[in-house]
CSV table of C-alpha atoms in Angstrom, one decimal:
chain,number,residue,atom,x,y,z
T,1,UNK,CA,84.4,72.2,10.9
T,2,UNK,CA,85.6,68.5,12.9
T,3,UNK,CA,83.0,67.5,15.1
T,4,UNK,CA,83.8,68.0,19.1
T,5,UNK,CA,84.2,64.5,20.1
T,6,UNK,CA,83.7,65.5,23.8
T,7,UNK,CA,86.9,63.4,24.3
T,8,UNK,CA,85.1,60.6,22.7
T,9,UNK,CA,83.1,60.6,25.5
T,10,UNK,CA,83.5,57.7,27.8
T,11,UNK,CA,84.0,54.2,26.1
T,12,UNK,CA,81.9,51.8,28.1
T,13,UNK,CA,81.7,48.0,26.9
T,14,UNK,CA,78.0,47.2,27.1
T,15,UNK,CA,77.4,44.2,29.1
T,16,UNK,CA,73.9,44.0,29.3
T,17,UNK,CA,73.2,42.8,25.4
T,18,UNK,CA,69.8,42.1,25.0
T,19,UNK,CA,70.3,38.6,23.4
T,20,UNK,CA,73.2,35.9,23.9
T,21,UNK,CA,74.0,32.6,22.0
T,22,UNK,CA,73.7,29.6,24.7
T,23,UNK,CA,77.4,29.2,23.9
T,24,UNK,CA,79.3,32.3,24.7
T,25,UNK,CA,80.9,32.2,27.3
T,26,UNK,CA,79.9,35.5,28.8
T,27,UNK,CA,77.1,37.8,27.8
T,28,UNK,CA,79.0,39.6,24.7
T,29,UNK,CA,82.7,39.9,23.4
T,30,UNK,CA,82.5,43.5,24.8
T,31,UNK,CA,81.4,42.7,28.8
T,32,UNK,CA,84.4,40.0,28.9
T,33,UNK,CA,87.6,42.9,27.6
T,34,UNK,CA,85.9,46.0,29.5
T,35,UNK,CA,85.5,43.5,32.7
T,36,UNK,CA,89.6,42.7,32.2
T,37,UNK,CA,90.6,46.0,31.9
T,38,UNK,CA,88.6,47.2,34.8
T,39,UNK,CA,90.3,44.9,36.8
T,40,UNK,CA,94.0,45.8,35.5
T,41,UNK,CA,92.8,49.6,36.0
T,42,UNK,CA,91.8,48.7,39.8
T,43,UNK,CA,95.2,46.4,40.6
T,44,UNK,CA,96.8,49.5,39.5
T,45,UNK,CA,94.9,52.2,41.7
T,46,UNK,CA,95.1,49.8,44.8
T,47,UNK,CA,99.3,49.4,44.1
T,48,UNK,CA,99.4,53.3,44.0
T,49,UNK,CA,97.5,53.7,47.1
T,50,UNK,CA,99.5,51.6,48.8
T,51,UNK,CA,102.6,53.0,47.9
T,52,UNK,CA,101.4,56.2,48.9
T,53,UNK,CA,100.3,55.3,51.9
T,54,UNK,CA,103.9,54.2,52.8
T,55,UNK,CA,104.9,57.5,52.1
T,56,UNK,CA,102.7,59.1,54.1
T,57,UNK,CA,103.8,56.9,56.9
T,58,UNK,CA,107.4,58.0,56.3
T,59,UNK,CA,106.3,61.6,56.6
T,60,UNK,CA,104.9,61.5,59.4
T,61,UNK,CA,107.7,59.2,61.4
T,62,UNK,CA,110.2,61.6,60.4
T,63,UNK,CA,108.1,64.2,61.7
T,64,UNK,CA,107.7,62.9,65.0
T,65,UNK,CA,111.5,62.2,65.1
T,66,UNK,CA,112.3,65.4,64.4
T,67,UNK,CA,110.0,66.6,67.3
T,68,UNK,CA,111.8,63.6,69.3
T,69,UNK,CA,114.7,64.9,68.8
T,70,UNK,CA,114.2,69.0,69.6
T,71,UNK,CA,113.1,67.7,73.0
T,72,UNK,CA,115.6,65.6,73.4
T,73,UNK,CA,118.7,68.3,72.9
T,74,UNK,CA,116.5,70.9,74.8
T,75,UNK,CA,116.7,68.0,77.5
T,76,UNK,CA,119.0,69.2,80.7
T,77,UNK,CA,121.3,65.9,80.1
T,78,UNK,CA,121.6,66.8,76.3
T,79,UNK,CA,125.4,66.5,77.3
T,80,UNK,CA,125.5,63.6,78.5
T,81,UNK,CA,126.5,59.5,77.1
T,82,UNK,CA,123.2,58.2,76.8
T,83,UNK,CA,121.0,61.2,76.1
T,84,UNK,CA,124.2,61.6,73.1
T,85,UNK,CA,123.8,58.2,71.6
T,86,UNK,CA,119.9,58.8,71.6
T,87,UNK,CA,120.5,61.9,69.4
T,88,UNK,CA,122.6,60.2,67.1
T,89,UNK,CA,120.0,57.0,66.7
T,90,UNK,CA,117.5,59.2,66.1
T,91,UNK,CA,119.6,61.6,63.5
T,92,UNK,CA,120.7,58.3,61.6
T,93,UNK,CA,117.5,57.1,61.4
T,94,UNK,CA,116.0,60.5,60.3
T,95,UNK,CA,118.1,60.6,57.3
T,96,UNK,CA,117.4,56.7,56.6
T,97,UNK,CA,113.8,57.2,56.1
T,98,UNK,CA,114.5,60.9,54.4
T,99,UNK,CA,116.6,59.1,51.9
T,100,UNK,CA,114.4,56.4,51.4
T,101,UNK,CA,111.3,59.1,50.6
T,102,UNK,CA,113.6,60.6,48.3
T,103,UNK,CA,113.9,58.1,45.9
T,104,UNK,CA,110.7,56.7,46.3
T,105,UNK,CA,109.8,60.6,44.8
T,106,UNK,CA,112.5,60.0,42.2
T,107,UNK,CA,110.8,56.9,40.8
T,108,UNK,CA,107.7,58.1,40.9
T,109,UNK,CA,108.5,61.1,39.0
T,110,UNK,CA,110.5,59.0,36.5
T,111,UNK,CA,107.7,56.5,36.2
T,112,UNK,CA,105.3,59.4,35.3
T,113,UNK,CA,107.3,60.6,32.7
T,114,UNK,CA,108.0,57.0,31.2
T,115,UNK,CA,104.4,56.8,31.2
T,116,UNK,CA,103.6,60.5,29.4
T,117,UNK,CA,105.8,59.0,27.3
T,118,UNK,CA,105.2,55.4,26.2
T,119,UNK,CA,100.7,55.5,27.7
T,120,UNK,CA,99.3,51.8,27.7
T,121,UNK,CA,96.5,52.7,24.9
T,122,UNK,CA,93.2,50.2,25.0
T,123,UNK,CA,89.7,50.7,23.3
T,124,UNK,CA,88.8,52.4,26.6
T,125,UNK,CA,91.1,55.4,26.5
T,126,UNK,CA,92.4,55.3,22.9
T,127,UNK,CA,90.8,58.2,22.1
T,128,UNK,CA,92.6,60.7,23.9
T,129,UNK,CA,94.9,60.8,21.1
T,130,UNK,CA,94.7,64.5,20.1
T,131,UNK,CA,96.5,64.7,17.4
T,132,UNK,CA,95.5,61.2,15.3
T,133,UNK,CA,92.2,60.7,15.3
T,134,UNK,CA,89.0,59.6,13.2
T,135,UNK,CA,86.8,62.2,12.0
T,136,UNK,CA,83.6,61.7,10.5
T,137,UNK,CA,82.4,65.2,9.1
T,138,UNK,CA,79.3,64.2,6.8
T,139,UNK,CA,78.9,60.3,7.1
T,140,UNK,CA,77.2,58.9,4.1
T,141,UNK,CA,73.8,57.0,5.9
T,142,UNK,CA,74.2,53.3,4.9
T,143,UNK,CA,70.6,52.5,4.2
T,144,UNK,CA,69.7,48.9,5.1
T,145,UNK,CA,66.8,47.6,3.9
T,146,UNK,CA,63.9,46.3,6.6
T,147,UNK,CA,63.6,42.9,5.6
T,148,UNK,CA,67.7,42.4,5.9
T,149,UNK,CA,67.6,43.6,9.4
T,150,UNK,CA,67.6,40.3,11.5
T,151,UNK,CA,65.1,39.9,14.3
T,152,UNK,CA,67.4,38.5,17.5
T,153,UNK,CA,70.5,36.6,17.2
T,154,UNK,CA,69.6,33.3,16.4
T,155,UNK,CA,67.5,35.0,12.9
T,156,UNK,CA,71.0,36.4,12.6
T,157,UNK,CA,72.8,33.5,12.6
T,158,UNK,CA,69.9,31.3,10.8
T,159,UNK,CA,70.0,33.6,7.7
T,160,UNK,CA,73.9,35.3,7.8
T,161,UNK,CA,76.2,32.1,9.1
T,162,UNK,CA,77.0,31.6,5.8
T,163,UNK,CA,78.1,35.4,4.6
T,164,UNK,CA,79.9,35.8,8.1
T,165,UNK,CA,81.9,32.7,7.7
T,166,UNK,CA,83.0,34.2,4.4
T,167,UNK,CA,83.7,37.5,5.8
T,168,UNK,CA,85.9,35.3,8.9
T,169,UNK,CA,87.9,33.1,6.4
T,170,UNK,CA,89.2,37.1,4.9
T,171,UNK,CA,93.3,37.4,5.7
T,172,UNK,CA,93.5,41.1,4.4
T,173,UNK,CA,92.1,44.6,5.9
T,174,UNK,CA,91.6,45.9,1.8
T,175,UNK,CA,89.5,42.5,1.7
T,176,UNK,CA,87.2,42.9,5.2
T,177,UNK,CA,86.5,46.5,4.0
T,178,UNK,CA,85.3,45.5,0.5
T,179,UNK,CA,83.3,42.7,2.0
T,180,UNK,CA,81.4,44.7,4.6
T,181,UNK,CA,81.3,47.4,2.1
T,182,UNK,CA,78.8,45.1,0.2
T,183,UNK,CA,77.3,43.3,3.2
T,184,UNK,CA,76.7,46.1,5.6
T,185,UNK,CA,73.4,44.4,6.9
T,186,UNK,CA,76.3,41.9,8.3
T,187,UNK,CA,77.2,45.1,10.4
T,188,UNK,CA,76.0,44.7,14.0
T,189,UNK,CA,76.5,43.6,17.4
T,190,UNK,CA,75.9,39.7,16.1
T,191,UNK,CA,78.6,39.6,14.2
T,192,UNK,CA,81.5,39.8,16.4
T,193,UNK,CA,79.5,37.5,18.8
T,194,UNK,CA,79.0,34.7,16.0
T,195,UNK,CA,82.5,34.9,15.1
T,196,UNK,CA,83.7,34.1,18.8
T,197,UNK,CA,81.6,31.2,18.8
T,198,UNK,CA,82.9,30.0,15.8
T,199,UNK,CA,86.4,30.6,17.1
T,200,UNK,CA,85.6,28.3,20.2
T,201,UNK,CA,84.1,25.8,17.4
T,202,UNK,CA,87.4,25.8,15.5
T,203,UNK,CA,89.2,25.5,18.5
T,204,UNK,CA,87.5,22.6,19.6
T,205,UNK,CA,88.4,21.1,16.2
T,206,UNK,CA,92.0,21.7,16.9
T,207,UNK,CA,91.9,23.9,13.4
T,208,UNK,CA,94.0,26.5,15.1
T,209,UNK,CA,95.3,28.5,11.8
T,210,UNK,CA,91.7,29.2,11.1
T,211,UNK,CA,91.0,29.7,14.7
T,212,UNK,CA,93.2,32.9,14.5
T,213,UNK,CA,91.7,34.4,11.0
T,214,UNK,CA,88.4,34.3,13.2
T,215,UNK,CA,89.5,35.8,15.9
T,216,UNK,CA,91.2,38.5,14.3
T,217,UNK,CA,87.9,39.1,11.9
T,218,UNK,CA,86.0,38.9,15.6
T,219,UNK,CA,87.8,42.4,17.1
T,220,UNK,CA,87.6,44.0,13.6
T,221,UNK,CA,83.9,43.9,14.2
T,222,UNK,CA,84.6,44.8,17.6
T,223,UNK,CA,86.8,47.7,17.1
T,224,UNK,CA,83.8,49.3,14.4
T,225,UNK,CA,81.3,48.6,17.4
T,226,UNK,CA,83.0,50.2,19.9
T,227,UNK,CA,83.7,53.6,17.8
T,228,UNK,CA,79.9,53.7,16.9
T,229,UNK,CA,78.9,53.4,20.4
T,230,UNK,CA,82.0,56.1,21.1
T,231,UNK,CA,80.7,58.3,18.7
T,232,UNK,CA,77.2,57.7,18.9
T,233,UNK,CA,76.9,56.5,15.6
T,234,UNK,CA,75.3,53.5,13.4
T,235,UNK,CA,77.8,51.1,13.7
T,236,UNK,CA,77.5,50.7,9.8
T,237,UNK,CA,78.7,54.6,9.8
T,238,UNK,CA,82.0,53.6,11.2
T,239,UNK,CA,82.9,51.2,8.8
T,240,UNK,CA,84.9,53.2,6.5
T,241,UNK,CA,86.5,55.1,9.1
T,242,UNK,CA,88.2,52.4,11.1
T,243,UNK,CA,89.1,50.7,8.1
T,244,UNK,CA,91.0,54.4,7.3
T,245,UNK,CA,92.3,54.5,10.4
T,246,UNK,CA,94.1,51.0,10.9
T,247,UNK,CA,95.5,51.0,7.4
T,248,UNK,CA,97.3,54.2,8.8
T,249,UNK,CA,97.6,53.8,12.2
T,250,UNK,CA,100.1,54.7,14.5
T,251,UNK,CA,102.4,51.9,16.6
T,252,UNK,CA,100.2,52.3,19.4
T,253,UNK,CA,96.9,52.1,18.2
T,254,UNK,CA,98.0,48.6,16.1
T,255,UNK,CA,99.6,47.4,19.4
T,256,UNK,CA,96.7,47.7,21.3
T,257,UNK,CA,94.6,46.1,18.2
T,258,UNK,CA,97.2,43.4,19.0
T,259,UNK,CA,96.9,43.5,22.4
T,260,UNK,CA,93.0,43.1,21.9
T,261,UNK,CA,93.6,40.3,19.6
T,262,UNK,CA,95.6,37.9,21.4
T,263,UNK,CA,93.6,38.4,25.0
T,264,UNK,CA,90.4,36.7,22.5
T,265,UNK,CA,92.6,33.7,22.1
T,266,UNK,CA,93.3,33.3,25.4
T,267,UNK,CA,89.8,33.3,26.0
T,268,UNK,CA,88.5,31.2,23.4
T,269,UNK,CA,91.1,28.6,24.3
T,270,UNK,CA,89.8,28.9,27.8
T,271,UNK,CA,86.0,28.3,26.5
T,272,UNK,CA,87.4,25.3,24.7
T,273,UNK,CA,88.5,23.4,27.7
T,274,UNK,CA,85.3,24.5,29.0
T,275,UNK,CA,83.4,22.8,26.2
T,276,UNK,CA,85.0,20.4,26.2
T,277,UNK,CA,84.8,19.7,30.3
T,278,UNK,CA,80.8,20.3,29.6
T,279,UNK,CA,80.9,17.7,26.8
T,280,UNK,CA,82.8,14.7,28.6
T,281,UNK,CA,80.2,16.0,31.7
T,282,UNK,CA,76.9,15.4,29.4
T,283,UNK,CA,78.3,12.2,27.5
T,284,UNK,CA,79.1,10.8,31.5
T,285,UNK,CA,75.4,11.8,32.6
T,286,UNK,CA,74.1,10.3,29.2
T,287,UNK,CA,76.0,6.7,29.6
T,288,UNK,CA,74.9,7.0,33.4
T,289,UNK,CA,71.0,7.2,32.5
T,290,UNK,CA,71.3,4.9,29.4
T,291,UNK,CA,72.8,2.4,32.3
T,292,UNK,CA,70.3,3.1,35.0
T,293,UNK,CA,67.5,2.6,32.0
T,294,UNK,CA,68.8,-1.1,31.5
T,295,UNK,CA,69.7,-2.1,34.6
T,296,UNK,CA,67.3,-5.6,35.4
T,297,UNK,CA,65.3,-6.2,38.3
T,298,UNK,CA,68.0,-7.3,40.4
T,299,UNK,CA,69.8,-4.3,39.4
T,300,UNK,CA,72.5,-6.1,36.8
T,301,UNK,CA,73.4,-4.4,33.9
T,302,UNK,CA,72.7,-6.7,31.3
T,303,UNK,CA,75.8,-5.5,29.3
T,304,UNK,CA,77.8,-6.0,32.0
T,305,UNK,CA,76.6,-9.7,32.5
T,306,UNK,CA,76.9,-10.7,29.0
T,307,UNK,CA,80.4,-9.9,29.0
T,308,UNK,CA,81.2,-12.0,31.8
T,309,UNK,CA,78.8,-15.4,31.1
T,310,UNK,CA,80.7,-17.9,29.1
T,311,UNK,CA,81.4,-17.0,25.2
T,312,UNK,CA,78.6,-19.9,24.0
T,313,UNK,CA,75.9,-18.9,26.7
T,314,UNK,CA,76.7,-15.2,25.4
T,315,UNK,CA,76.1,-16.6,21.4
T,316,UNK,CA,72.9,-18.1,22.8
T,317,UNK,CA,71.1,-14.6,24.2
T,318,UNK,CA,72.7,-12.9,21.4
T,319,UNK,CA,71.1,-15.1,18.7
T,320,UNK,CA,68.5,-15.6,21.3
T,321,UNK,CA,68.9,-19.6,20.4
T,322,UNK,CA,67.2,-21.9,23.1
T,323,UNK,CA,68.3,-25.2,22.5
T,324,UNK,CA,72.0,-23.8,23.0
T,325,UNK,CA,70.7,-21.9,25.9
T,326,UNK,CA,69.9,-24.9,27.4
T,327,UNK,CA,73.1,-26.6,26.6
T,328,UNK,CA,74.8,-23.9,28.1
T,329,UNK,CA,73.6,-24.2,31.6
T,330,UNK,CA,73.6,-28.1,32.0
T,331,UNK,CA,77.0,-28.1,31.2
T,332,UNK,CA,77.8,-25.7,33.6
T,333,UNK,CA,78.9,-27.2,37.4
T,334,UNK,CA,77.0,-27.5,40.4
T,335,UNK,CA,76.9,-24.3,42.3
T,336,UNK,CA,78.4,-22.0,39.2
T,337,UNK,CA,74.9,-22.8,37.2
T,338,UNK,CA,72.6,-21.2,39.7
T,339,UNK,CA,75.0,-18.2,39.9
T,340,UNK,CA,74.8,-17.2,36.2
T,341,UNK,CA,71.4,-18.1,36.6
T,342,UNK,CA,70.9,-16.0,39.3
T,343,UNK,CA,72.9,-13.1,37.0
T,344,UNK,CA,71.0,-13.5,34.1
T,345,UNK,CA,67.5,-13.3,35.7
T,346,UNK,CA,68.3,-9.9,38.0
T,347,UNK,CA,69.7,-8.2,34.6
T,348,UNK,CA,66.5,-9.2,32.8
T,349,UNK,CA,68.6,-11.5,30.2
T,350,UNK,CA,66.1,-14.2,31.2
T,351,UNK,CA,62.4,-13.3,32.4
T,352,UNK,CA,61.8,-17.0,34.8
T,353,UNK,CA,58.7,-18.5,34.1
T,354,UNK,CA,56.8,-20.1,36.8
T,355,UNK,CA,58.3,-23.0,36.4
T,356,UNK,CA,62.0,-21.3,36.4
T,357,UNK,CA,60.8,-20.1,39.5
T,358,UNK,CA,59.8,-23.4,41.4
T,359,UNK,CA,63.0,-25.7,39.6
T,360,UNK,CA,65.4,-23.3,39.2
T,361,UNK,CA,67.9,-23.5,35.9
T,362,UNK,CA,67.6,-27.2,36.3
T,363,UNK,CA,64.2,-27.0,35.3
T,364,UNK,CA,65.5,-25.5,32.0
């Protein structure tokens, strides 16, 4: 007898995973498509609240119209010009907003039936397909041995990187299903989170071609998590059936794989620019306190100076030769001499001795 799937339940992206890789960019693959669709689901309650509020509104004008207008041909000047044109006015304009509420009904009642019709399917509400559905009668318990079971996410990665890159770089469903077949330790929540970060990774590399295998291989892994949690099953239970059900799928349930799919690249090419933004950030602050580290006494950056003191002078520090050193600054003219001097003693190219100090570069 088929299990009673209660409707499936309610499928709820978990967004409070108990461990997170420093680079996702949001607490797990799951949190950042249940948060997206929460929001379409919302834009789309708030438009239909509105627009039925603007139909109430109608309602209720044409009601008080039609109440206007009672009193207005019980009136004792119902006869008359004006009290004639105010009839009509209001007539007209009953009939203007009757209209209008009439095919505001018509559309609604043709947009319900387009929607019976052709339903928007997700991982949220996929489900309530009644008549194409995965049934697991008398799953086959995938025994995983205790010492394969990975402590926290960064064991998982430490000791399965390698096996899950192998399982990403797969083109074909027949291929994932073998693989996981024979790796079900692989099978967890880790695995579609590693697989995003390596997507971001690839993507940072400009390796796009790759970038989408990954991705792909990511809501695979998402798609067997989400029926366990649906079903209340080991995720590693699930595994044969959604590999049965996508080879066989209906339109809708591939599109919204699809759909699925090509919202994760959108977001990994979002978390690139990210990286990348955070990377040009840290190299800045790096340079900034590798600068500030050098700087001289007199707050020169001796880098800086070097560049700009004449090419010989520059040989001489570099080479740290004195004689040419010397040479250097007596042929240098009056007034210019002191200001290199004065240069290369606040960047800390030249530590003054006391005598420096009391002759100045002359003294050199």
């Amino acid at each position: 007898m088929p299990l009673d799937y209660s409707k499936w339940d309610k499928i709820e992206i978990s967004d409070d995973e108990d461990d997170t890789h420093p680079n996702v960019d949001t607490p797990s693959l799951f949190k950042w498509r249940h948060e997206a669709r929460l929001q379409k689901e919302q834009a789309k309650r708030e438009e239909e609240a509105k627009k039925n509020a603007e139909s109430k509104l109608r309602l209720n004008k044409v009601k008080e119209l039609k109440k206007k207008l009672v009193e207005l041909e019980a009136s004792a000047d119902a006869g008359g010009e004006g009290t004639a044109a105010q009839i009509k006015g209001v007539q007209d304009e009953i009939t203007k907003l009757e209209a209008q509420e009439t095919e505001f009904q018509k559309k609604e009642r043709e947009l319900k039936e387009f929607e019976e019709k052709h339903p928007e399917w997700n991982v949220d509400n996929i489900s309530q397909d009644k008549h194409n559905r995965t049934v697991i009668n008398k799953p086959v318990k995938v025994e995983v041995k205790p010492e394969d079971e990975a402590k926290d996410l960064g064991d998982y990665f430490e000791r399965y990187g390698k096996k899950v890159k192998e399982f990403g770089m797969l083109a074909k469903y027949e291929e994932s299903h073998k693989f996981l077949k024979a790796n079900m330790h692989l099978v967890c929540e880790h695995l579609g989170s590693y697989l995003v970060i390596w997507a971001v990774d690839l993507a940072c590399e400009d390796k796009h071609d790759l970038k989408e295998r990954v991705a792909h291989q990511a809501i695979i892994a998402q798609y067997i998590m989400e029926l366990a949690k649906s079903l209340k099953r080991d995720p590693r239970d699930c595994v044969e059936p959604f590999f049965t059900r996508i080879k066989t799928a209906e339109k809708q349930y591939k599109d919204a794989f699809d759909d699925e799919y090509k919202a994760l690249l959108g977001r990994v090419d979002e978390r690139k620019k990210v990286r990348i933004a955070e990377a040009k950030k840290k190299i800045e602050e790096e340079e900034a306190e590798e600068r500030a580290a050098r700087l001289g006494p007199g707050g020169l950056d001796p880098y800086e100076v070097l560049e700009e003191i004449p090419p010989k002078m520059r040989e001489a520090f570099e080479t740290q030769n004195t004689p040419l050193l010397k040479e250097t600054f007596a042929a240098l003219p009056d007034g210019e001499r002191e200001l290199v001097y004065r240069k290369v003693v606040d960047s800390g190219l030249w530590v003054p001795s006391a005598e420096d100090a009391a002759g100045g570069a002359d003294a050199e």
